[in-house]
Amino acid sequence: MQLITCPWCGPREELEFHYGGQADVRYPDNPQELTDEQWGHFVFFRDNPKGPFAERWVHSAGCRRWFIAIRDTRTHQFLSVHRIGEDQPQIPEATR
């Protein structure tokens, strides 16, 4: 069992958390203006790097708060966690 550190609750078992996707994806400013192809790209296409990657996670069985985690996708190791809105460290360039 892997432990994930919630920025508010501390280390907890991974079963208490849910993955929320790539951290830096912004909702389109004018979604009604997107073509079907553009909308499909927004919904389904995400980066898939090897190495450190910024992700959204939620502590669903605890405080229910969202946070940002920097996780190495090769090892699944969590490198750091941050409250949303806090400054995050620079992520080293991952292999794509």
JSON list of C-alpha atoms in Angstrom, two decimals:
[
{"chain": "A", "resi": 1, "resn": "MET", "atom": "CA", "xyz": [0.00, 0.00, 0.00]},
{"chain": "A", "resi": 2, "resn": "GLN", "atom": "CA", "xyz": [1.37, 3.40, -0.97]},
{"chain": "A", "resi": 3, "resn": "LEU", "atom": "CA", "xyz": [1.06, 6.39, 1.33]},
{"chain": "A", "resi": 4, "resn": "ILE", "atom": "CA", "xyz": [0.06, 9.73, -0.18]},
{"chain": "A", "resi": 5, "resn": "THR", "atom": "CA", "xyz": [0.56, 12.88, 1.86]},
{"chain": "A", "resi": 6, "resn": "CYS", "atom": "CA", "xyz": [-2.49, 15.14, 1.94]},
{"chain": "A", "resi": 7, "resn": "PRO", "atom": "CA", "xyz": [-1.39, 18.78, 2.44]},
{"chain": "A", "resi": 8, "resn": "TRP", "atom": "CA", "xyz": [-4.03, 19.13, 5.19]},
{"chain": "A", "resi": 9, "resn": "CYS", "atom": "CA", "xyz": [-4.30, 15.65, 6.79]},
{"chain": "A", "resi": 10, "resn": "GLY", "atom": "CA", "xyz": [-0.81, 14.21, 6.38]},
{"chain": "A", "resi": 11, "resn": "PRO", "atom": "CA", "xyz": [0.12, 10.73, 5.12]},
{"chain": "A", "resi": 12, "resn": "ARG", "atom": "CA", "xyz": [-2.82, 8.44, 4.32]},
{"chain": "A", "resi": 13, "resn": "GLU", "atom": "CA", "xyz": [-3.35, 5.20, 2.39]},
{"chain": "A", "resi": 14, "resn": "GLU", "atom": "CA", "xyz": [-3.76, 5.58, -1.37]},
{"chain": "A", "resi": 15, "resn": "LEU", "atom": "CA", "xyz": [-7.30, 4.13, -1.20]},
{"chain": "A", "resi": 16, "resn": "GLU", "atom": "CA", "xyz": [-8.47, 7.42, 0.33]},
{"chain": "A", "resi": 17, "resn": "PHE", "atom": "CA", "xyz": [-7.53, 9.40, -2.81]},
{"chain": "A", "resi": 18, "resn": "HIS", "atom": "CA", "xyz": [-8.77, 9.77, -6.38]},
{"chain": "A", "resi": 19, "resn": "TYR", "atom": "CA", "xyz": [-6.84, 10.98, -9.39]},
{"chain": "A", "resi": 20, "resn": "GLY", "atom": "CA", "xyz": [-8.21, 14.12, -11.04]},
{"chain": "A", "resi": 21, "resn": "GLY", "atom": "CA", "xyz": [-6.12, 14.43, -14.19]},
{"chain": "A", "resi": 22, "resn": "GLN", "atom": "CA", "xyz": [-3.42, 16.69, -15.51]},
{"chain": "A", "resi": 23, "resn": "ALA", "atom": "CA", "xyz": [-2.99, 19.74, -13.28]},
{"chain": "A", "resi": 24, "resn": "ASP", "atom": "CA", "xyz": [-2.57, 22.55, -15.77]},
{"chain": "A", "resi": 25, "resn": "VAL", "atom": "CA", "xyz": [-5.54, 21.96, -18.09]},
{"chain": "A", "resi": 26, "resn": "ARG", "atom": "CA", "xyz": [-7.81, 25.02, -18.14]},
{"chain": "A", "resi": 27, "resn": "TYR", "atom": "CA", "xyz": [-11.46, 24.93, -19.16]},
{"chain": "A", "resi": 28, "resn": "PRO", "atom": "CA", "xyz": [-11.96, 26.77, -22.48]},
{"chain": "A", "resi": 29, "resn": "ASP", "atom": "CA", "xyz": [-12.96, 30.44, -22.15]},
{"chain": "A", "resi": 30, "resn": "ASN", "atom": "CA", "xyz": [-15.75, 30.10, -24.74]},
{"chain": "A", "resi": 31, "resn": "PRO", "atom": "CA", "xyz": [-16.64, 26.39, -24.99]},
{"chain": "A", "resi": 32, "resn": "GLN", "atom": "CA", "xyz": [-19.66, 27.13, -27.20]},
{"chain": "A", "resi": 33, "resn": "GLU", "atom": "CA", "xyz": [-17.28, 28.41, -29.90]},
{"chain": "A", "resi": 34, "resn": "LEU", "atom": "CA", "xyz": [-15.25, 25.18, -30.11]},
{"chain": "A", "resi": 35, "resn": "THR", "atom": "CA", "xyz": [-15.71, 22.81, -33.03]},
{"chain": "A", "resi": 36, "resn": "ASP", "atom": "CA", "xyz": [-16.44, 19.15, -32.29]},
{"chain": "A", "resi": 37, "resn": "GLU", "atom": "CA", "xyz": [-12.81, 18.33, -33.08]},
{"chain": "A", "resi": 38, "resn": "GLN", "atom": "CA", "xyz": [-11.50, 21.04, -30.73]},
{"chain": "A", "resi": 39, "resn": "TRP", "atom": "CA", "xyz": [-13.87, 19.93, -27.96]},
{"chain": "A", "resi": 40, "resn": "GLY", "atom": "CA", "xyz": [-12.80, 16.30, -28.40]},
{"chain": "A", "resi": 41, "resn": "HIS", "atom": "CA", "xyz": [-9.17, 17.36, -28.18]},
{"chain": "A", "resi": 42, "resn": "PHE", "atom": "CA", "xyz": [-9.87, 19.25, -24.94]},
{"chain": "A", "resi": 43, "resn": "VAL", "atom": "CA", "xyz": [-11.76, 16.33, -23.37]},
{"chain": "A", "resi": 44, "resn": "PHE", "atom": "CA", "xyz": [-9.59, 13.39, -24.43]},
{"chain": "A", "resi": 45, "resn": "PHE", "atom": "CA", "xyz": [-6.03, 14.53, -25.21]},
{"chain": "A", "resi": 46, "resn": "ARG", "atom": "CA", "xyz": [-3.57, 14.88, -22.33]},
{"chain": "A", "resi": 47, "resn": "ASP", "atom": "CA", "xyz": [0.19, 14.83, -21.95]},
{"chain": "A", "resi": 48, "resn": "ASN", "atom": "CA", "xyz": [1.67, 11.43, -21.17]},
{"chain": "A", "resi": 49, "resn": "PRO", "atom": "CA", "xyz": [5.28, 12.02, -20.09]},
{"chain": "A", "resi": 50, "resn": "LYS", "atom": "CA", "xyz": [7.80, 9.65, -18.55]},
{"chain": "A", "resi": 51, "resn": "GLY", "atom": "CA", "xyz": [9.00, 11.31, -15.39]},
{"chain": "A", "resi": 52, "resn": "PRO", "atom": "CA", "xyz": [7.76, 14.09, -13.08]},
{"chain": "A", "resi": 53, "resn": "PHE", "atom": "CA", "xyz": [4.23, 15.24, -13.88]},
{"chain": "A", "resi": 54, "resn": "ALA", "atom": "CA", "xyz": [1.84, 17.70, -12.16]},
{"chain": "A", "resi": 55, "resn": "GLU", "atom": "CA", "xyz": [-1.53, 16.08, -11.36]},
{"chain": "A", "resi": 56, "resn": "ARG", "atom": "CA", "xyz": [-4.73, 16.96, -9.51]},
{"chain": "A", "resi": 57, "resn": "TRP", "atom": "CA", "xyz": [-5.73, 14.65, -6.66]},
{"chain": "A", "resi": 58, "resn": "VAL", "atom": "CA", "xyz": [-8.60, 14.73, -4.17]},
{"chain": "A", "resi": 59, "resn": "HIS", "atom": "CA", "xyz": [-8.60, 13.29, -0.64]},
{"chain": "A", "resi": 60, "resn": "SER", "atom": "CA", "xyz": [-12.07, 11.84, -1.17]},
{"chain": "A", "resi": 61, "resn": "ALA", "atom": "CA", "xyz": [-12.22, 9.71, 2.00]},
{"chain": "A", "resi": 62, "resn": "GLY", "atom": "CA", "xyz": [-10.74, 12.41, 4.21]},
{"chain": "A", "resi": 63, "resn": "CYS", "atom": "CA", "xyz": [-10.95, 16.20, 4.05]},
{"chain": "A", "resi": 64, "resn": "ARG", "atom": "CA", "xyz": [-12.33, 16.09, 0.46]},
{"chain": "A", "resi": 65, "resn": "ARG", "atom": "CA", "xyz": [-9.98, 18.82, -0.68]},
{"chain": "A", "resi": 66, "resn": "TRP", "atom": "CA", "xyz": [-8.19, 18.98, -4.01]},
{"chain": "A", "resi": 67, "resn": "PHE", "atom": "CA", "xyz": [-4.44, 19.41, -4.23]},
{"chain": "A", "resi": 68, "resn": "ILE", "atom": "CA", "xyz": [-1.60, 19.27, -6.76]},
{"chain": "A", "resi": 69, "resn": "ALA", "atom": "CA", "xyz": [0.89, 16.41, -6.65]},
{"chain": "A", "resi": 70, "resn": "ILE", "atom": "CA", "xyz": [4.13, 16.13, -8.57]},
{"chain": "A", "resi": 71, "resn": "ARG", "atom": "CA", "xyz": [4.43, 12.40, -9.32]},
{"chain": "A", "resi": 72, "resn": "ASP", "atom": "CA", "xyz": [7.06, 10.46, -11.24]},
{"chain": "A", "resi": 73, "resn": "THR", "atom": "CA", "xyz": [5.08, 8.42, -13.78]},
{"chain": "A", "resi": 74, "resn": "ARG", "atom": "CA", "xyz": [7.91, 5.89, -14.16]},
{"chain": "A", "resi": 75, "resn": "THR", "atom": "CA", "xyz": [8.03, 4.92, -10.48]},
{"chain": "A", "resi": 76, "resn": "HIS", "atom": "CA", "xyz": [4.63, 6.22, -9.22]},
{"chain": "A", "resi": 77, "resn": "GLN", "atom": "CA", "xyz": [6.56, 7.99, -6.45]},
{"chain": "A", "resi": 78, "resn": "PHE", "atom": "CA", "xyz": [5.00, 11.24, -5.20]},
{"chain": "A", "resi": 79, "resn": "LEU", "atom": "CA", "xyz": [7.78, 13.84, -5.26]},
{"chain": "A", "resi": 80, "resn": "SER", "atom": "CA", "xyz": [5.80, 16.67, -3.63]},
{"chain": "A", "resi": 81, "resn": "VAL", "atom": "CA", "xyz": [2.26, 17.81, -2.84]},
{"chain": "A", "resi": 82, "resn": "HIS", "atom": "CA", "xyz": [0.89, 21.36, -2.78]},
{"chain": "A", "resi": 83, "resn": "ARG", "atom": "CA", "xyz": [-2.31, 23.11, -1.93]},
{"chain": "A", "resi": 84, "resn": "ILE", "atom": "CA", "xyz": [-4.00, 24.62, -4.97]},
{"chain": "A", "resi": 85, "resn": "GLY", "atom": "CA", "xyz": [-2.81, 28.20, -5.38]},
{"chain": "A", "resi": 86, "resn": "GLU", "atom": "CA", "xyz": [0.53, 27.63, -3.66]},
{"chain": "A", "resi": 87, "resn": "ASP", "atom": "CA", "xyz": [3.75, 28.06, -5.58]},
{"chain": "A", "resi": 88, "resn": "GLN", "atom": "CA", "xyz": [4.99, 24.78, -7.01]},
{"chain": "A", "resi": 89, "resn": "PRO", "atom": "CA", "xyz": [8.58, 23.85, -7.68]},
{"chain": "A", "resi": 90, "resn": "GLN", "atom": "CA", "xyz": [9.81, 23.75, -11.27]},
{"chain": "A", "resi": 91, "resn": "ILE", "atom": "CA", "xyz": [9.14, 20.32, -12.73]},
{"chain": "A", "resi": 92, "resn": "PRO", "atom": "CA", "xyz": [12.17, 18.81, -14.45]},
{"chain": "A", "resi": 93, "resn": "GLU", "atom": "CA", "xyz": [11.61, 18.18, -18.16]},
{"chain": "A", "resi": 94, "resn": "ALA", "atom": "CA", "xyz": [10.09, 14.73, -18.60]},
{"chain": "A", "resi": 95, "resn": "THR", "atom": "CA", "xyz": [10.75, 12.34, -21.45]},
{"chain": "A", "resi": 96, "resn": "ARG", "atom": "CA", "xyz": [7.84, 12.25, -23.85]}
]
